[in-house]
Coordinates of C-alpha atoms and ligand atoms in Angstrom, one line a residue:
X15 CA -6.6 -104.4 -101.8
X16 CA -4.7 -104.2 -105.5
X17 CA -4.3 -99.9 -104.9
X18 CA -2.2 -99.9 -108.4
X19 CA -5.4 -100.2 -110.1
X20 CA -7.8 -98.8 -107.5
X21 CA -7.7 -95.5 -107.8
X22 CA -9.7 -92.3 -106.4
X23 CA -12.3 -90.8 -108.5
X24 CA -11.7 -93.2 -111.3
X25 CA -13.0 -96.8 -110.2
X26 CA -13.2 -96.6 -106.2
X27 CA -15.2 -93.8 -104.8
X28 CA -13.3 -94.3 -101.7
X29 CA -10.6 -95.1 -99.5
X30 CA -10.2 -97.1 -95.5
X31 CA -8.9 -94.2 -93.8
X32 CA -10.8 -91.2 -95.6
X33 CA -14.3 -89.1 -94.5
X34 CA -16.6 -87.9 -95.6
X35 CA -16.0 -85.0 -97.5
X36 CA -13.3 -86.6 -99.0
X37 CA -15.5 -89.5 -100.5
X38 CA -16.5 -89.1 -103.6
X39 CA -19.7 -89.0 -105.7
X40 CA -22.0 -89.9 -105.9
X41 CA -22.3 -94.0 -104.2
X42 CA -23.5 -95.6 -102.5
X43 CA -22.8 -96.1 -98.6
X44 CA -23.9 -98.4 -95.9
X45 CA -23.6 -96.7 -92.2
X46 CA -22.3 -100.0 -90.5
X47 CA -23.3 -99.7 -86.6
X48 CA -27.0 -99.1 -88.7
X49 CA -26.1 -102.7 -90.9
X50 CA -24.5 -104.4 -87.9
X51 CA -27.8 -103.5 -85.8
X52 CA -30.8 -104.4 -88.3
X53 CA -27.9 -107.9 -89.1
X54 CA -28.2 -108.5 -85.3
X55 CA -32.3 -107.2 -84.6
X56 CA -33.2 -110.4 -87.6
X57 CA -31.0 -112.6 -86.0
X58 CA -32.1 -112.7 -82.9
X59 CA -36.4 -112.4 -84.5
X60 CA -35.3 -115.4 -86.3
X61 CA -34.1 -117.6 -83.0
X62 CA -36.9 -116.1 -80.8
X63 CA -38.8 -118.0 -83.5
X64 CA -37.8 -120.9 -83.8
X65 CA -36.3 -121.0 -88.3
X66 CA -33.2 -120.6 -89.8
X67 CA -32.1 -117.2 -91.9
X68 CA -31.4 -117.4 -95.3
X69 CA -31.2 -114.0 -96.2
X70 CA -31.6 -112.7 -99.7
X71 CA -28.2 -111.8 -101.6
X72 CA -29.8 -110.8 -104.7
X73 CA -29.9 -107.8 -102.6
X74 CA -26.6 -106.7 -101.7
X75 CA -24.8 -108.9 -104.0
X76 CA -22.2 -109.0 -101.8
X77 CA -20.3 -111.8 -100.7
X78 CA -18.8 -109.9 -97.8
X79 CA -22.4 -108.1 -96.8
X80 CA -22.9 -112.3 -96.1
X81 CA -20.1 -113.2 -94.7
X82 CA -21.0 -110.3 -92.1
X83 CA -25.2 -111.7 -92.8
X84 CA -24.1 -115.2 -91.4
X85 CA -20.7 -113.4 -88.8
X86 CA -22.9 -111.2 -87.0
X87 CA -27.3 -112.3 -87.8
X88 CA -26.5 -116.3 -87.4
X89 CA -27.2 -116.9 -91.2
X90 CA -27.1 -120.0 -92.5
X91 CA -26.6 -119.3 -96.7
X92 CA -27.6 -117.2 -99.0
X93 CA -30.1 -117.0 -101.3
X94 CA -30.1 -116.1 -105.2
X95 CA -31.7 -115.9 -108.4
X96 CA -29.5 -116.2 -110.7
X97 CA -27.6 -118.6 -111.2
X98 CA -24.5 -116.0 -112.3
X99 CA -25.0 -114.3 -109.2
X100 CA -25.2 -118.1 -108.0
X101 CA -21.4 -119.0 -109.1
X102 CA -20.1 -115.5 -108.2
X103 CA -21.1 -116.1 -104.3
X104 CA -19.2 -119.3 -104.8
X105 CA -16.3 -118.0 -105.9
X106 CA -15.7 -115.9 -103.5
X107 CA -16.1 -118.5 -101.2
X108 CA -19.7 -118.3 -99.9
X109 CA -20.4 -122.0 -98.8
X110 CA -23.9 -122.4 -99.0
X111 CA -26.4 -121.2 -101.9
X112 CA -30.1 -121.6 -102.5
X113 CA -31.1 -120.3 -106.3
X114 CA -34.7 -119.5 -104.8
X115 CA -36.2 -119.6 -108.1
X116 CA -36.0 -122.1 -111.6
X117 CA -32.8 -122.5 -114.1
X118 CA -33.2 -122.7 -117.4
X119 CA -31.4 -123.8 -120.8
X120 CA -28.4 -125.7 -120.9
X121 CA -25.9 -123.8 -120.2
X122 CA -26.6 -122.5 -117.2
X123 CA -28.1 -125.4 -116.1
X124 CA -24.3 -127.3 -117.2
X125 CA -23.4 -124.0 -114.2
X126 CA -24.9 -125.1 -111.9
X127 CA -24.2 -128.6 -111.7
X128 CA -21.0 -126.8 -111.6
X129 CA -20.8 -125.5 -108.5
X130 CA -20.5 -128.1 -106.0
X131 CA -17.6 -128.2 -107.7
X132 CA -16.4 -125.6 -105.8
X133 CA -17.0 -126.9 -102.4
X134 CA -20.2 -125.0 -101.5
X135 CA -23.6 -126.1 -100.7
X136 CA -26.5 -125.3 -103.8
X137 CA -29.5 -125.7 -104.0
X138 CA -32.1 -124.9 -106.7
X139 CA -36.0 -124.6 -107.4
X140 CA -38.0 -126.2 -109.3
X141 CA -42.1 -126.4 -111.1
X142 CA -41.7 -128.4 -113.5
X143 CA -40.5 -131.7 -114.5
X144 CA -39.0 -131.5 -117.4
X145 CA -36.7 -128.8 -114.7
X146 CA -36.3 -132.2 -112.8
X147 CA -34.5 -134.3 -115.4
X148 CA -32.7 -131.4 -117.4
X149 CA -30.9 -130.4 -113.7
X150 CA -30.4 -134.5 -112.9
X151 CA -28.6 -135.6 -116.5
X152 CA -26.6 -132.6 -115.5
X153 CA -25.8 -133.1 -111.9
X154 CA -24.5 -136.5 -113.0
X155 CA -22.3 -135.4 -116.3
X156 CA -19.9 -133.8 -113.5
X157 CA -20.9 -136.3 -110.7
X158 CA -22.3 -133.4 -108.7
X159 CA -25.3 -133.2 -106.0
X160 CA -28.0 -130.3 -106.0
X161 CA -31.0 -129.8 -103.5
X162 CA -34.0 -129.2 -105.5
X163 CA -37.0 -127.4 -103.4
X164 CA -40.4 -127.8 -105.2
X165 CA -41.5 -124.1 -105.7
X166 CA -45.1 -123.6 -105.1
X167 CA -47.3 -120.4 -106.3
X168 CA -48.4 -119.1 -102.8
X169 CA -50.2 -116.0 -104.6
X170 CA -47.8 -113.3 -106.0
X171 CA -48.7 -114.9 -109.4
X172 CA -45.2 -115.8 -110.1
X173 CA -43.6 -119.1 -110.9
X174 CA -44.3 -122.4 -108.9
X175 CA -46.6 -125.4 -109.1
X176 CA -50.2 -124.3 -108.1
X177 CA -51.6 -127.7 -106.7
X178 CA -50.7 -130.2 -104.1
X179 CA -50.9 -133.1 -106.8
X180 CA -47.6 -130.9 -109.4
X181 CA -45.5 -130.8 -105.9
X182 CA -46.6 -134.7 -105.1
X183 CA -45.3 -135.0 -108.4
X184 CA -42.5 -132.9 -108.6
X185 CA -40.9 -134.4 -105.4
X186 CA -41.9 -138.0 -106.8
X187 CA -39.5 -136.9 -109.2
X188 CA -37.2 -135.6 -107.5
X189 CA -37.2 -138.4 -105.1
X190 CA -36.2 -140.8 -107.8
X191 CA -33.9 -138.6 -109.8
X192 CA -29.8 -139.7 -109.5
X193 CA -28.1 -136.3 -108.8
X194 CA -31.2 -134.3 -107.2
X195 CA -31.8 -134.0 -103.5
X196 CA -35.3 -133.3 -102.0
X197 CA -34.7 -130.4 -99.7
X198 CA -38.0 -129.5 -99.9
X199 CA -40.3 -126.3 -100.7
X200 CA -40.1 -123.4 -101.6
X201 CA -43.2 -120.9 -100.3
X202 CA -42.4 -117.1 -101.0
X203 CA -45.2 -114.5 -101.9
X204 CA -43.7 -111.4 -103.3
X205 CA -46.6 -108.9 -103.5
X206 CA -47.6 -108.7 -100.5
X207 CA -43.7 -107.3 -98.9
X208 CA -44.5 -104.2 -99.4
X209 CA -48.5 -103.5 -98.8
X210 CA -48.0 -100.8 -97.0
X211 CA -50.7 -101.7 -93.6
X212 CA -49.6 -104.7 -90.5
X213 CA -53.3 -105.8 -91.3
X214 CA -54.3 -105.9 -94.8
X215 CA -50.5 -107.3 -94.9
X216 CA -51.5 -110.5 -92.2
X217 CA -54.7 -110.9 -93.3
X218 CA -53.2 -111.5 -97.1
X219 CA -50.7 -113.4 -95.7
X220 CA -53.5 -116.6 -94.3
X221 CA -54.2 -117.6 -98.0
X222 CA -50.5 -118.5 -97.6
X223 CA -51.0 -120.7 -95.0
X224 CA -53.5 -122.9 -96.3
X225 CA -52.0 -123.5 -99.2
X226 CA -48.4 -124.5 -98.0
X227 CA -50.5 -126.5 -94.9
X228 CA -52.6 -127.9 -98.1
X229 CA -49.1 -129.1 -100.1
X230 CA -47.3 -130.5 -97.1
X231 CA -49.9 -132.4 -96.3
X232 CA -50.3 -133.6 -99.5
X233 CA -46.4 -135.3 -99.9
X234 CA -46.2 -136.3 -96.1
X235 CA -49.1 -138.2 -97.5
X236 CA -47.6 -139.6 -100.4
X237 CA -44.6 -140.3 -97.7
X238 CA -42.1 -137.9 -99.0
X239 CA -40.1 -136.2 -95.9
X240 CA -39.8 -132.4 -96.2
X241 CA -37.1 -131.0 -94.7
X242 CA -37.3 -127.1 -94.9
X243 CA -41.0 -125.2 -96.1
X244 CA -38.7 -121.7 -97.3
X245 CA -40.1 -118.1 -97.6
X246 CA -40.5 -114.2 -96.4
X247 CA -39.3 -111.6 -96.9
X248 CA -38.8 -108.3 -94.7
X249 CA -42.2 -107.4 -94.5
X250 CA -43.6 -110.5 -94.5
X251 CA -41.6 -112.5 -92.2
X252 CA -43.5 -112.5 -88.5
X253 CA -46.5 -114.1 -90.9
X254 CA -44.2 -117.7 -92.7
X255 CA -41.7 -117.3 -88.8
X256 CA -45.5 -117.9 -86.3
X257 CA -47.3 -120.1 -89.1
X258 CA -45.3 -123.0 -87.6
X259 CA -45.6 -124.6 -90.8
X260 CA -42.2 -122.6 -92.2
X261 CA -38.1 -123.1 -91.6
X262 CA -36.2 -121.0 -92.8
X263 CA -36.6 -116.9 -94.2
X264 CA -35.4 -115.6 -97.2
X265 CA -35.1 -111.7 -95.9
X266 CA -33.4 -109.5 -98.5
X267 CA -33.7 -105.8 -97.5
X268 CA -33.7 -105.9 -94.5
X269 CA -30.3 -105.3 -93.9
X270 CA -30.3 -101.4 -96.0
X271 CA -33.5 -101.2 -95.9
X272 CA -35.4 -98.5 -98.2
X273 CA -38.1 -95.6 -98.7
X274 CA -40.2 -98.1 -99.8
X275 CA -40.3 -100.4 -97.0
X276 CA -39.4 -97.6 -94.7
X277 CA -43.0 -96.7 -94.9
X278 CA -44.6 -99.7 -94.5
X279 CA -46.1 -100.3 -91.0
X280 CA -44.7 -103.0 -88.1
X281 CA -46.5 -104.9 -86.8
X282 CA -46.9 -101.9 -83.7
X283 CA -48.3 -99.6 -85.9
X284 CA -44.7 -97.5 -86.8
X285 CA -42.6 -97.6 -89.5
X286 CA -40.4 -100.5 -90.2
X287 CA -37.7 -98.2 -91.1
X288 CA -37.5 -97.6 -87.0
X289 CA -36.9 -101.8 -86.4
X290 CA -34.2 -101.8 -89.3
X291 CA -32.7 -98.6 -90.6
X292 CA -31.6 -97.3 -92.9
X293 CA -28.3 -98.7 -93.2
X294 CA -27.8 -98.1 -97.3
X295 CA -27.5 -94.9 -98.4
X296 CA -27.0 -92.7 -102.7
X297 CA -24.0 -90.2 -100.9
X298 CA -24.7 -86.9 -103.3
X299 CA -23.4 -83.6 -103.5
X300 CA -24.9 -80.8 -104.1
X301 CA -23.0 -79.0 -108.2
X302 CA -25.0 -76.2 -108.7
X303 CA -27.4 -73.5 -106.9
X304 CA -29.2 -72.0 -110.2
X305 CA -31.9 -70.1 -108.3
X306 CA -33.8 -69.4 -105.3
X307 CA -35.9 -72.4 -103.3
X308 CA -33.3 -75.3 -106.1
X309 CA -30.6 -76.9 -105.8
X310 CA -29.1 -79.9 -108.4
X311 CA -27.4 -82.5 -107.1
X312 CA -23.9 -85.3 -108.7
X313 CA -27.0 -88.0 -108.1
X314 CA -29.7 -89.4 -111.1
X315 CA -31.3 -92.2 -112.7
X316 CA -27.4 -93.9 -113.9
X317 CA -27.4 -94.4 -109.8
X318 CA -30.9 -95.5 -108.2
X319 CA -33.8 -97.7 -109.0
X320 CA -37.1 -94.8 -109.2
X321 CA -39.3 -97.6 -109.7
X322 CA -40.6 -97.4 -106.4
X323 CA -40.6 -93.9 -106.0
X324 CA -37.8 -91.1 -105.8
X325 CA -35.5 -91.1 -102.8
X326 CA -36.4 -90.2 -99.7
X327 CA -33.8 -86.7 -97.9
X328 CA -32.2 -88.3 -94.6
X329 CA -31.3 -86.1 -91.5
X330 CA -32.1 -82.0 -94.3
X331 CA -35.0 -80.6 -92.9
X332 CA -37.4 -79.0 -95.8
X333 CA -34.8 -80.4 -98.2
X334 CA -36.8 -83.3 -100.5
X335 CA -35.6 -84.8 -103.8
X336 CA -38.5 -84.0 -106.6
X337 CA -36.4 -85.2 -110.3
X338 CA -34.5 -87.3 -111.7
X339 CA -32.5 -86.7 -115.3
X340 CA -29.6 -89.0 -116.5
X341 CA -27.4 -87.5 -114.1
X342 CA -27.9 -85.2 -111.6
X343 CA -31.1 -85.0 -109.0
X344 CA -33.2 -82.1 -109.2
X345 CA -33.9 -80.9 -104.9
X346 CA -36.5 -79.0 -103.6
X347 CA -34.6 -76.1 -101.3
X348 CA -37.4 -73.6 -99.8
X349 CA -35.1 -71.9 -97.4
X350 CA -31.7 -71.8 -100.1
X351 CA -30.0 -74.2 -97.0
X352 CA -27.4 -75.8 -99.5
X353 CA -24.5 -75.4 -100.6
X354 CA -22.4 -76.4 -104.0
X355 CA -19.9 -78.8 -102.6
X356 CA -22.8 -80.0 -100.0
X357 CA -22.9 -84.4 -99.2
X358 CA -26.0 -85.4 -99.0
X359 CA -27.4 -89.0 -98.4
X360 CA -30.0 -90.5 -99.9
X361 CA -32.2 -93.2 -98.9
X362 CA -32.9 -95.1 -102.2
X363 CA -36.3 -95.7 -103.2
X364 CA -35.2 -99.3 -103.6
X365 CA -32.3 -100.8 -102.9
X366 CA -32.3 -104.2 -105.1
X367 CA -32.1 -102.3 -108.2
X368 CA -29.9 -99.3 -107.4
X369 CA -27.0 -101.9 -106.0
X370 CA -27.1 -103.5 -108.3
X371 CA -25.6 -100.3 -110.9
X372 CA -23.0 -99.7 -107.8
X373 CA -19.2 -101.5 -107.6
X374 CA -18.4 -100.3 -104.3
X375 CA -20.6 -100.4 -101.0
X376 CA -18.5 -97.4 -98.9
X377 CA -18.4 -98.9 -95.3
X378 CA -18.6 -96.0 -92.9
X379 CA -18.1 -96.0 -89.3
X380 CA -19.0 -92.1 -87.7
X381 CA -16.9 -89.9 -90.4
X382 CA -14.8 -92.1 -91.3
X383 CA -14.6 -94.7 -93.6
X384 CA -13.6 -98.5 -92.7
X385 CA -14.2 -100.9 -95.3
X386 CA -14.4 -101.0 -99.4
X387 CA -16.6 -104.2 -100.3
X388 CA -16.8 -104.7 -103.8
X389 CA -20.3 -105.5 -104.8
X390 CA -19.3 -109.0 -106.3
X391 CA -22.3 -110.0 -108.1
X392 CA -23.9 -106.6 -109.7
X393 CA -24.4 -107.0 -113.2
X394 CA -24.7 -111.7 -112.5
X395 CA -28.3 -111.2 -114.0
X396 CA -27.9 -115.2 -116.1
Ligands
PLP12 C1 -36.7 -111.1 -103.1 C2 -36.9 -112.1 -102.5 C3 -36.9 -112.1 -101.6 C4 -36.4 -110.9 -99.9 O1 -37.5 -110.1 -100.3 P1 -37.3 -108.4 -99.5 O2 -38.7 -108.9 -99.6 O3 -36.1 -107.9 -100.4 O4 -37.0 -109.4 -98.2 C5 -37.1 -113.5 -100.6 N1 -37.3 -114.6 -101.1 C6 -37.5 -114.8 -102.7 C7 -38.3 -115.5 -103.8 C8 -37.0 -113.2 -104.0 O5 -37.2 -112.9 -105.1

C-alpha cells in the first residue's frame, strides 16, 4: 500500500496488525472466518447441485472479495450491474464479467465494447432489438466480441422480455450480429428473494421455472443453442439449481449477509443466518451516554442504508439500535451496560447499498486486522 497517502483516521480506518480497539469507527469490518466459511459453503452447494457460481459483485464491489470467491468458493467469474462497475473490476484484474443488466446509451456501450481489450471475457444482457444493433456496432468499432444473454422477465416486473417469441426474435438477431456471441438467457427473480417464509418462496418460484422452460422450448424449436441459463439469488438459489434448467447461480449477499436476509427461513426452517453467517459488520463506538437507558453511537445514515430496516446489534445483550440521523445512532441500553468508547458491531439492514458508502473493508481474523481491501467499484453507478 502507498503508505504516504494513507493515514489511519484520515483516509483509512485501520492498518494491518492493529487490534479491534485501534480501528477507527465507523467503518466496515469483515469477519474473515465467517466470510471464508460462507464462500466455502456456497461453493460446495453449487458443486453438489451441479451448477456454476457467478457471484454478484454489485453487493461487495471489491476485486479482493471477488478473488477470494474464485479461490475459496470456486466462483467462475462475477456479475456486475453497471458498465462502470464492470470496468472497475476488469481494471483490477477480474477476467470474466457479466453485466447482468442492460447497457444503454452510446458512451456506456462504447466503454463496454472496449473492456475485452483489457483481456477480459465480458457479457451483457439485452431485452430489445435496437440494443442488439447498438452493441454490434460498438464491438465492430473496437474489433472486440461481447457475449450476450437475453433477459427474461420471469415475474419480478423489472427488465426482460415477456414472451418466448420475443426471446427467440432477439436471440436470432444476436446470433446474426457481427461482434456478438449468443450465450443464453438470464432469468432472475429479484422480488421473491426476501420473502421470509421458505414454502411461500418455493411456491412463488413455480411460475419462474415454467416461464424459463417455455423460453428454452422456443429456442430449441428455433434451433438456437442456449448454453447458459443464469439467475438466482441468496433467497432462491436452491430452486433455480434444483429446477434442472439453470446452469449458473448469481447469488451475492450470501458472502456477507445482512439483517434482512438473516431473518428469512432456510429449507430447514432455521434463520438463514445460521447457514450463511454474518460476516459484514458496521463497527461503531459509543460517543455519548446522555442519560440512563440511552447511548449514542457514531454510526448514522451516512454509513449505512436503512431501506430494509435498521441494523441489528450483534453480540451485545439487551442493547438495540432504535433510530438514526445523519451521523448519530441512538442505542437503547436499558441496563446501562455501555460505556463511552465501547465498540459495537452492527449487522447492516441491507448489505449492498451499505457497502457502496464506504472506501474500505477491514478484514479481521480474531482480534487482529489481517487486510485492508479497497471497495474498488464504490460509487461506480454509471
Ligand atoms: C442483486 C442481484 C443478484 C444477487 O442477489 P442477492 O440477493 O444479493 O443474492 C443476482 N442477480 C441479479 C440480476 C441481481 O440484480
